[in-house]
Amino acid sequence: MTLKSKLLHGSGPEWESNTTDRVCADFEQFKRLMDYFYSENSRLSHRATLIILKVGKRKPNWLQEQVPKMVDTLDEALPHWYKRNLLRILQFQQIPESHWGHAADQCFKYLESGETPVAVKVFSMTVIYRLTKALPELANELQLLIEDQYPLGSPGFKARGRRILGQLSKDGH
C-alpha cells in the first residue's frame, strides 16, 4: 500500500504507529509525507499532519529542516484548516533565529484578527510564547492580547490563555 493510500484510508492508534514506523525508517518516505502535507487536498494534508507530529518526536532533525519553509508559508493566503495544521506542528519546533520576526509577526496577526478560528489563535499563542524565551520584548504584547480577548474567548482560548499567562508570570513578565 502506498503512503498516500495509507494516509487516506487508515485510522486508529495502530495505523498511526505503523505509518510513523514506515516514515521513520526511510527519509524518502518522510519527504513524500511532507509533499502530502503541502498538498491542497485537505484530508491528505490533515492526515499527514498527524504523522508529522509523531515523526517530529522520533526524528526531530528531519522535521527541523522543514521549519524555515513552514514559517515562510505562514503569510500565504491559506485556508484556516491549513494554518491550524501548520501552527500545530510549529508550536513544538525550534524556529531558527533568522525566522523569529516573520513567525512572530504572522502569529500576532492571527491572534489579533477577529476572523481567526480559535485553534489558529491558540497555536499562535504557543508559538509566540516560545519565542518570548529569546525575545522577551514580545511578552507584554502577547499578555495584552490574551487579556483583551479573554472575557469573550472560547473555552479553548481561555484554557490556553490561562496557561500562557501563568507561564509568562512564572518567567517574570
C-alpha positions as a printed NumPy array, in Angstrom:
array([[  0.   ,   0.   ,   0.   ],
       [  1.377,   3.423,  -0.919],
       [  1.922,   6.062,   1.723],
       [ -0.758,   8.231,   0.133],
       [ -3.267,   5.388,   0.245],
       [ -2.294,   4.601,   3.822],
       [ -2.838,   8.249,   4.811],
       [ -6.208,   8.484,   3.123],
       [ -7.654,   5.163,   4.242],
       [ -6.131,   4.264,   7.605],
       [ -7.198,   5.22 ,  11.109],
       [ -6.642,   4.432,  14.751],
       [ -3.627,   4.118,  17.024],
       [ -2.218,   1.055,  15.25 ],
       [ -2.44 ,   2.833,  11.888],
       [ -0.644,   5.887,  13.331],
       [  2.084,   3.722,  14.85 ],
       [  2.632,   1.644,  11.698],
       [  2.619,   4.678,   9.42 ],
       [  5.032,   6.524,  11.696],
       [  7.35 ,   3.49 ,  11.755],
       [  7.262,   3.326,   7.97 ],
       [  8.093,   7.012,   7.559],
       [ 10.819,   6.987,  10.233],
       [ 12.53 ,   4.071,   8.501],
       [ 13.044,   5.946,   5.224],
       [ 13.879,   9.611,   4.656],
       [ 12.349,   9.398,   1.163],
       [  9.032,   8.453,   2.775],
       [  9.374,  11.471,   5.041],
       [  9.948,  13.761,   2.048],
       [  6.857,  12.262,   0.404],
       [  4.911,  12.834,   3.636],
       [  5.947,  16.494,   3.599],
       [  4.796,  16.782,  -0.027],
       [  1.401,  15.472,   1.076],
       [  1.36 ,  17.95 ,   3.932],
       [  1.837,  20.81 ,   1.447],
       [ -0.835,  19.436,  -0.896],
       [ -4.125,  21.235,  -1.478],
       [ -6.066,  18.115,  -0.536],
       [ -7.304,  18.986,   2.963],
       [ -7.85 ,  15.374,   4.037],
       [ -4.41 ,  14.297,   2.86 ],
       [ -2.719,  17.316,   4.447],
       [ -4.546,  16.813,   7.747],
       [ -3.686,  13.12 ,   7.894],
       [ -0.058,  13.923,   7.075],
       [ -0.04 ,  16.379,   9.998],
       [ -0.894,  13.595,  12.448],
       [  2.096,  11.552,  11.306],
       [  4.444,  14.554,  11.067],
       [  3.81 ,  15.323,  14.747],
       [  4.839,  11.775,  15.674],
       [  7.819,  11.687,  13.322],
       [  8.979,  15.006,  14.799],
       [  9.321,  13.335,  18.196],
       [ 11.34 ,  10.416,  16.829],
       [ 13.327,  12.189,  14.106],
       [ 13.449,  15.827,  15.256],
       [ 16.311,  16.749,  12.922],
       [ 14.257,  15.699,   9.876],
       [ 11.402,  17.973,  10.83 ],
       [ 13.672,  20.79 ,  11.986],
       [ 14.969,  21.083,   8.407],
       [ 11.395,  21.838,   7.3  ],
       [ 10.73 ,  24.615,   9.829],
       [ 12.038,  27.544,   7.723],
       [  9.769,  26.541,   4.829],
       [  6.827,  26.19 ,   7.208],
       [  7.433,  29.64 ,   8.691],
       [  7.772,  31.148,   5.212],
       [  4.418,  29.591,   4.322],
       [  2.611,  31.386,   7.179],
       [  1.982,  34.599,   5.244],
       [  0.481,  32.943,   2.196],
       [ -3.274,  33.148,   1.646],
       [ -4.011,  29.81 ,   3.265],
       [ -7.273,  28.212,   4.298],
       [ -7.802,  28.196,   8.071],
       [ -7.522,  24.411,   8.271],
       [ -4.037,  24.615,   6.775],
       [ -2.889,  27.406,   9.105],
       [ -4.144,  25.321,  12.024],
       [ -2.13 ,  22.277,  10.91 ],
       [  0.962,  24.352,  10.19 ],
       [  0.893,  26.079,  13.574],
       [  0.05 ,  22.83 ,  15.343],
       [  3.395,  21.496,  14.129],
       [  5.358,  24.737,  14.624],
       [  4.303,  25.095,  18.264],
       [  6.634,  22.176,  19.074],
       [  9.565,  23.244,  16.88 ],
       [ 12.615,  25.389,  17.423],
       [ 12.244,  28.285,  14.997],
       [ 15.586,  29.442,  13.558],
       [ 16.654,  32.926,  14.645],
       [ 16.508,  34.17 ,  11.05 ],
       [ 12.747,  33.399,  11.068],
       [ 11.793,  34.726,  14.524],
       [ 10.485,  38.067,  13.284],
       [  8.412,  36.577,  10.496],
       [  6.908,  33.895,  12.753],
       [  6.08 ,  36.437,  15.48 ],
       [  4.524,  38.909,  13.011],
       [  2.28 ,  36.303,  11.425],
       [  1.237,  34.766,  14.733],
       [  0.415,  38.19 ,  16.184],
       [ -1.706,  38.93 ,  13.078],
       [ -3.608,  35.681,  13.576],
       [ -4.057,  36.354,  17.275],
       [ -5.272,  39.941,  16.718],
       [ -7.762,  39.124,  13.97 ],
       [-11.388,  38.679,  14.927],
       [-11.82 ,  36.326,  11.96 ],
       [ -9.169,  33.828,  13.024],
       [-10.53 ,  30.491,  14.273],
       [ -9.785,  29.563,  17.887],
       [ -7.386,  26.706,  17.063],
       [ -5.213,  29.012,  14.938],
       [ -5.192,  31.569,  17.774],
       [ -4.205,  29.097,  20.488],
       [ -1.407,  27.562,  18.424],
       [ -0.229,  31.099,  17.567],
       [ -0.165,  31.93 ,  21.289],
       [  2.118,  28.981,  21.929],
       [  4.465,  29.83 ,  19.058],
       [  4.762,  33.418,  20.309],
       [  5.213,  32.293,  23.907],
       [  8.094,  30.034,  22.884],
       [  9.662,  32.989,  21.056],
       [  9.485,  35.099,  24.262],
       [ 12.25 ,  32.899,  25.669],
       [ 14.644,  34.528,  23.178],
       [ 12.687,  37.749,  22.601],
       [ 11.301,  38.835,  25.999],
       [ 10.044,  42.09 ,  24.487],
       [  7.209,  40.08 ,  22.88 ],
       [  5.824,  39.036,  26.264],
       [  3.963,  42.282,  27.053],
       [  2.185,  42.374,  23.697],
       [  1.244,  38.708,  23.995],
       [ -0.076,  39.237,  27.518],
       [ -2.144,  42.266,  26.462],
       [ -3.691,  40.428,  23.506],
       [ -4.638,  37.426,  25.617],
       [ -6.103,  39.578,  28.398],
       [ -8.005,  41.719,  25.893],
       [ -9.682,  38.72 ,  24.233],
       [-10.054,  36.577,  27.344],
       [-13.503,  37.774,  28.541],
       [-15.185,  36.802,  25.249],
       [-12.874,  33.905,  24.42 ],
       [-13.97 ,  30.337,  23.858],
       [-13.196,  27.703,  26.496],
       [-10.207,  26.577,  24.398],
       [ -8.886,  30.116,  24.117],
       [ -9.327,  30.689,  27.848],
       [ -7.617,  27.421,  28.796],
       [ -4.565,  28.094,  26.627],
       [ -4.581,  31.778,  27.59 ],
       [ -4.543,  30.945,  31.321],
       [ -1.668,  28.543,  30.797],
       [  0.368,  31.043,  28.749],
       [ -0.339,  33.911,  31.188],
       [  0.756,  31.665,  34.051],
       [  3.977,  30.772,  32.239],
       [  4.657,  34.425,  31.422],
       [  4.191,  35.306,  35.093],
       [  6.469,  32.451,  36.132],
       [  9.07 ,  33.693,  33.648],
       [  8.973,  37.115,  35.306],
       [  6.998,  39.021,  32.661]])
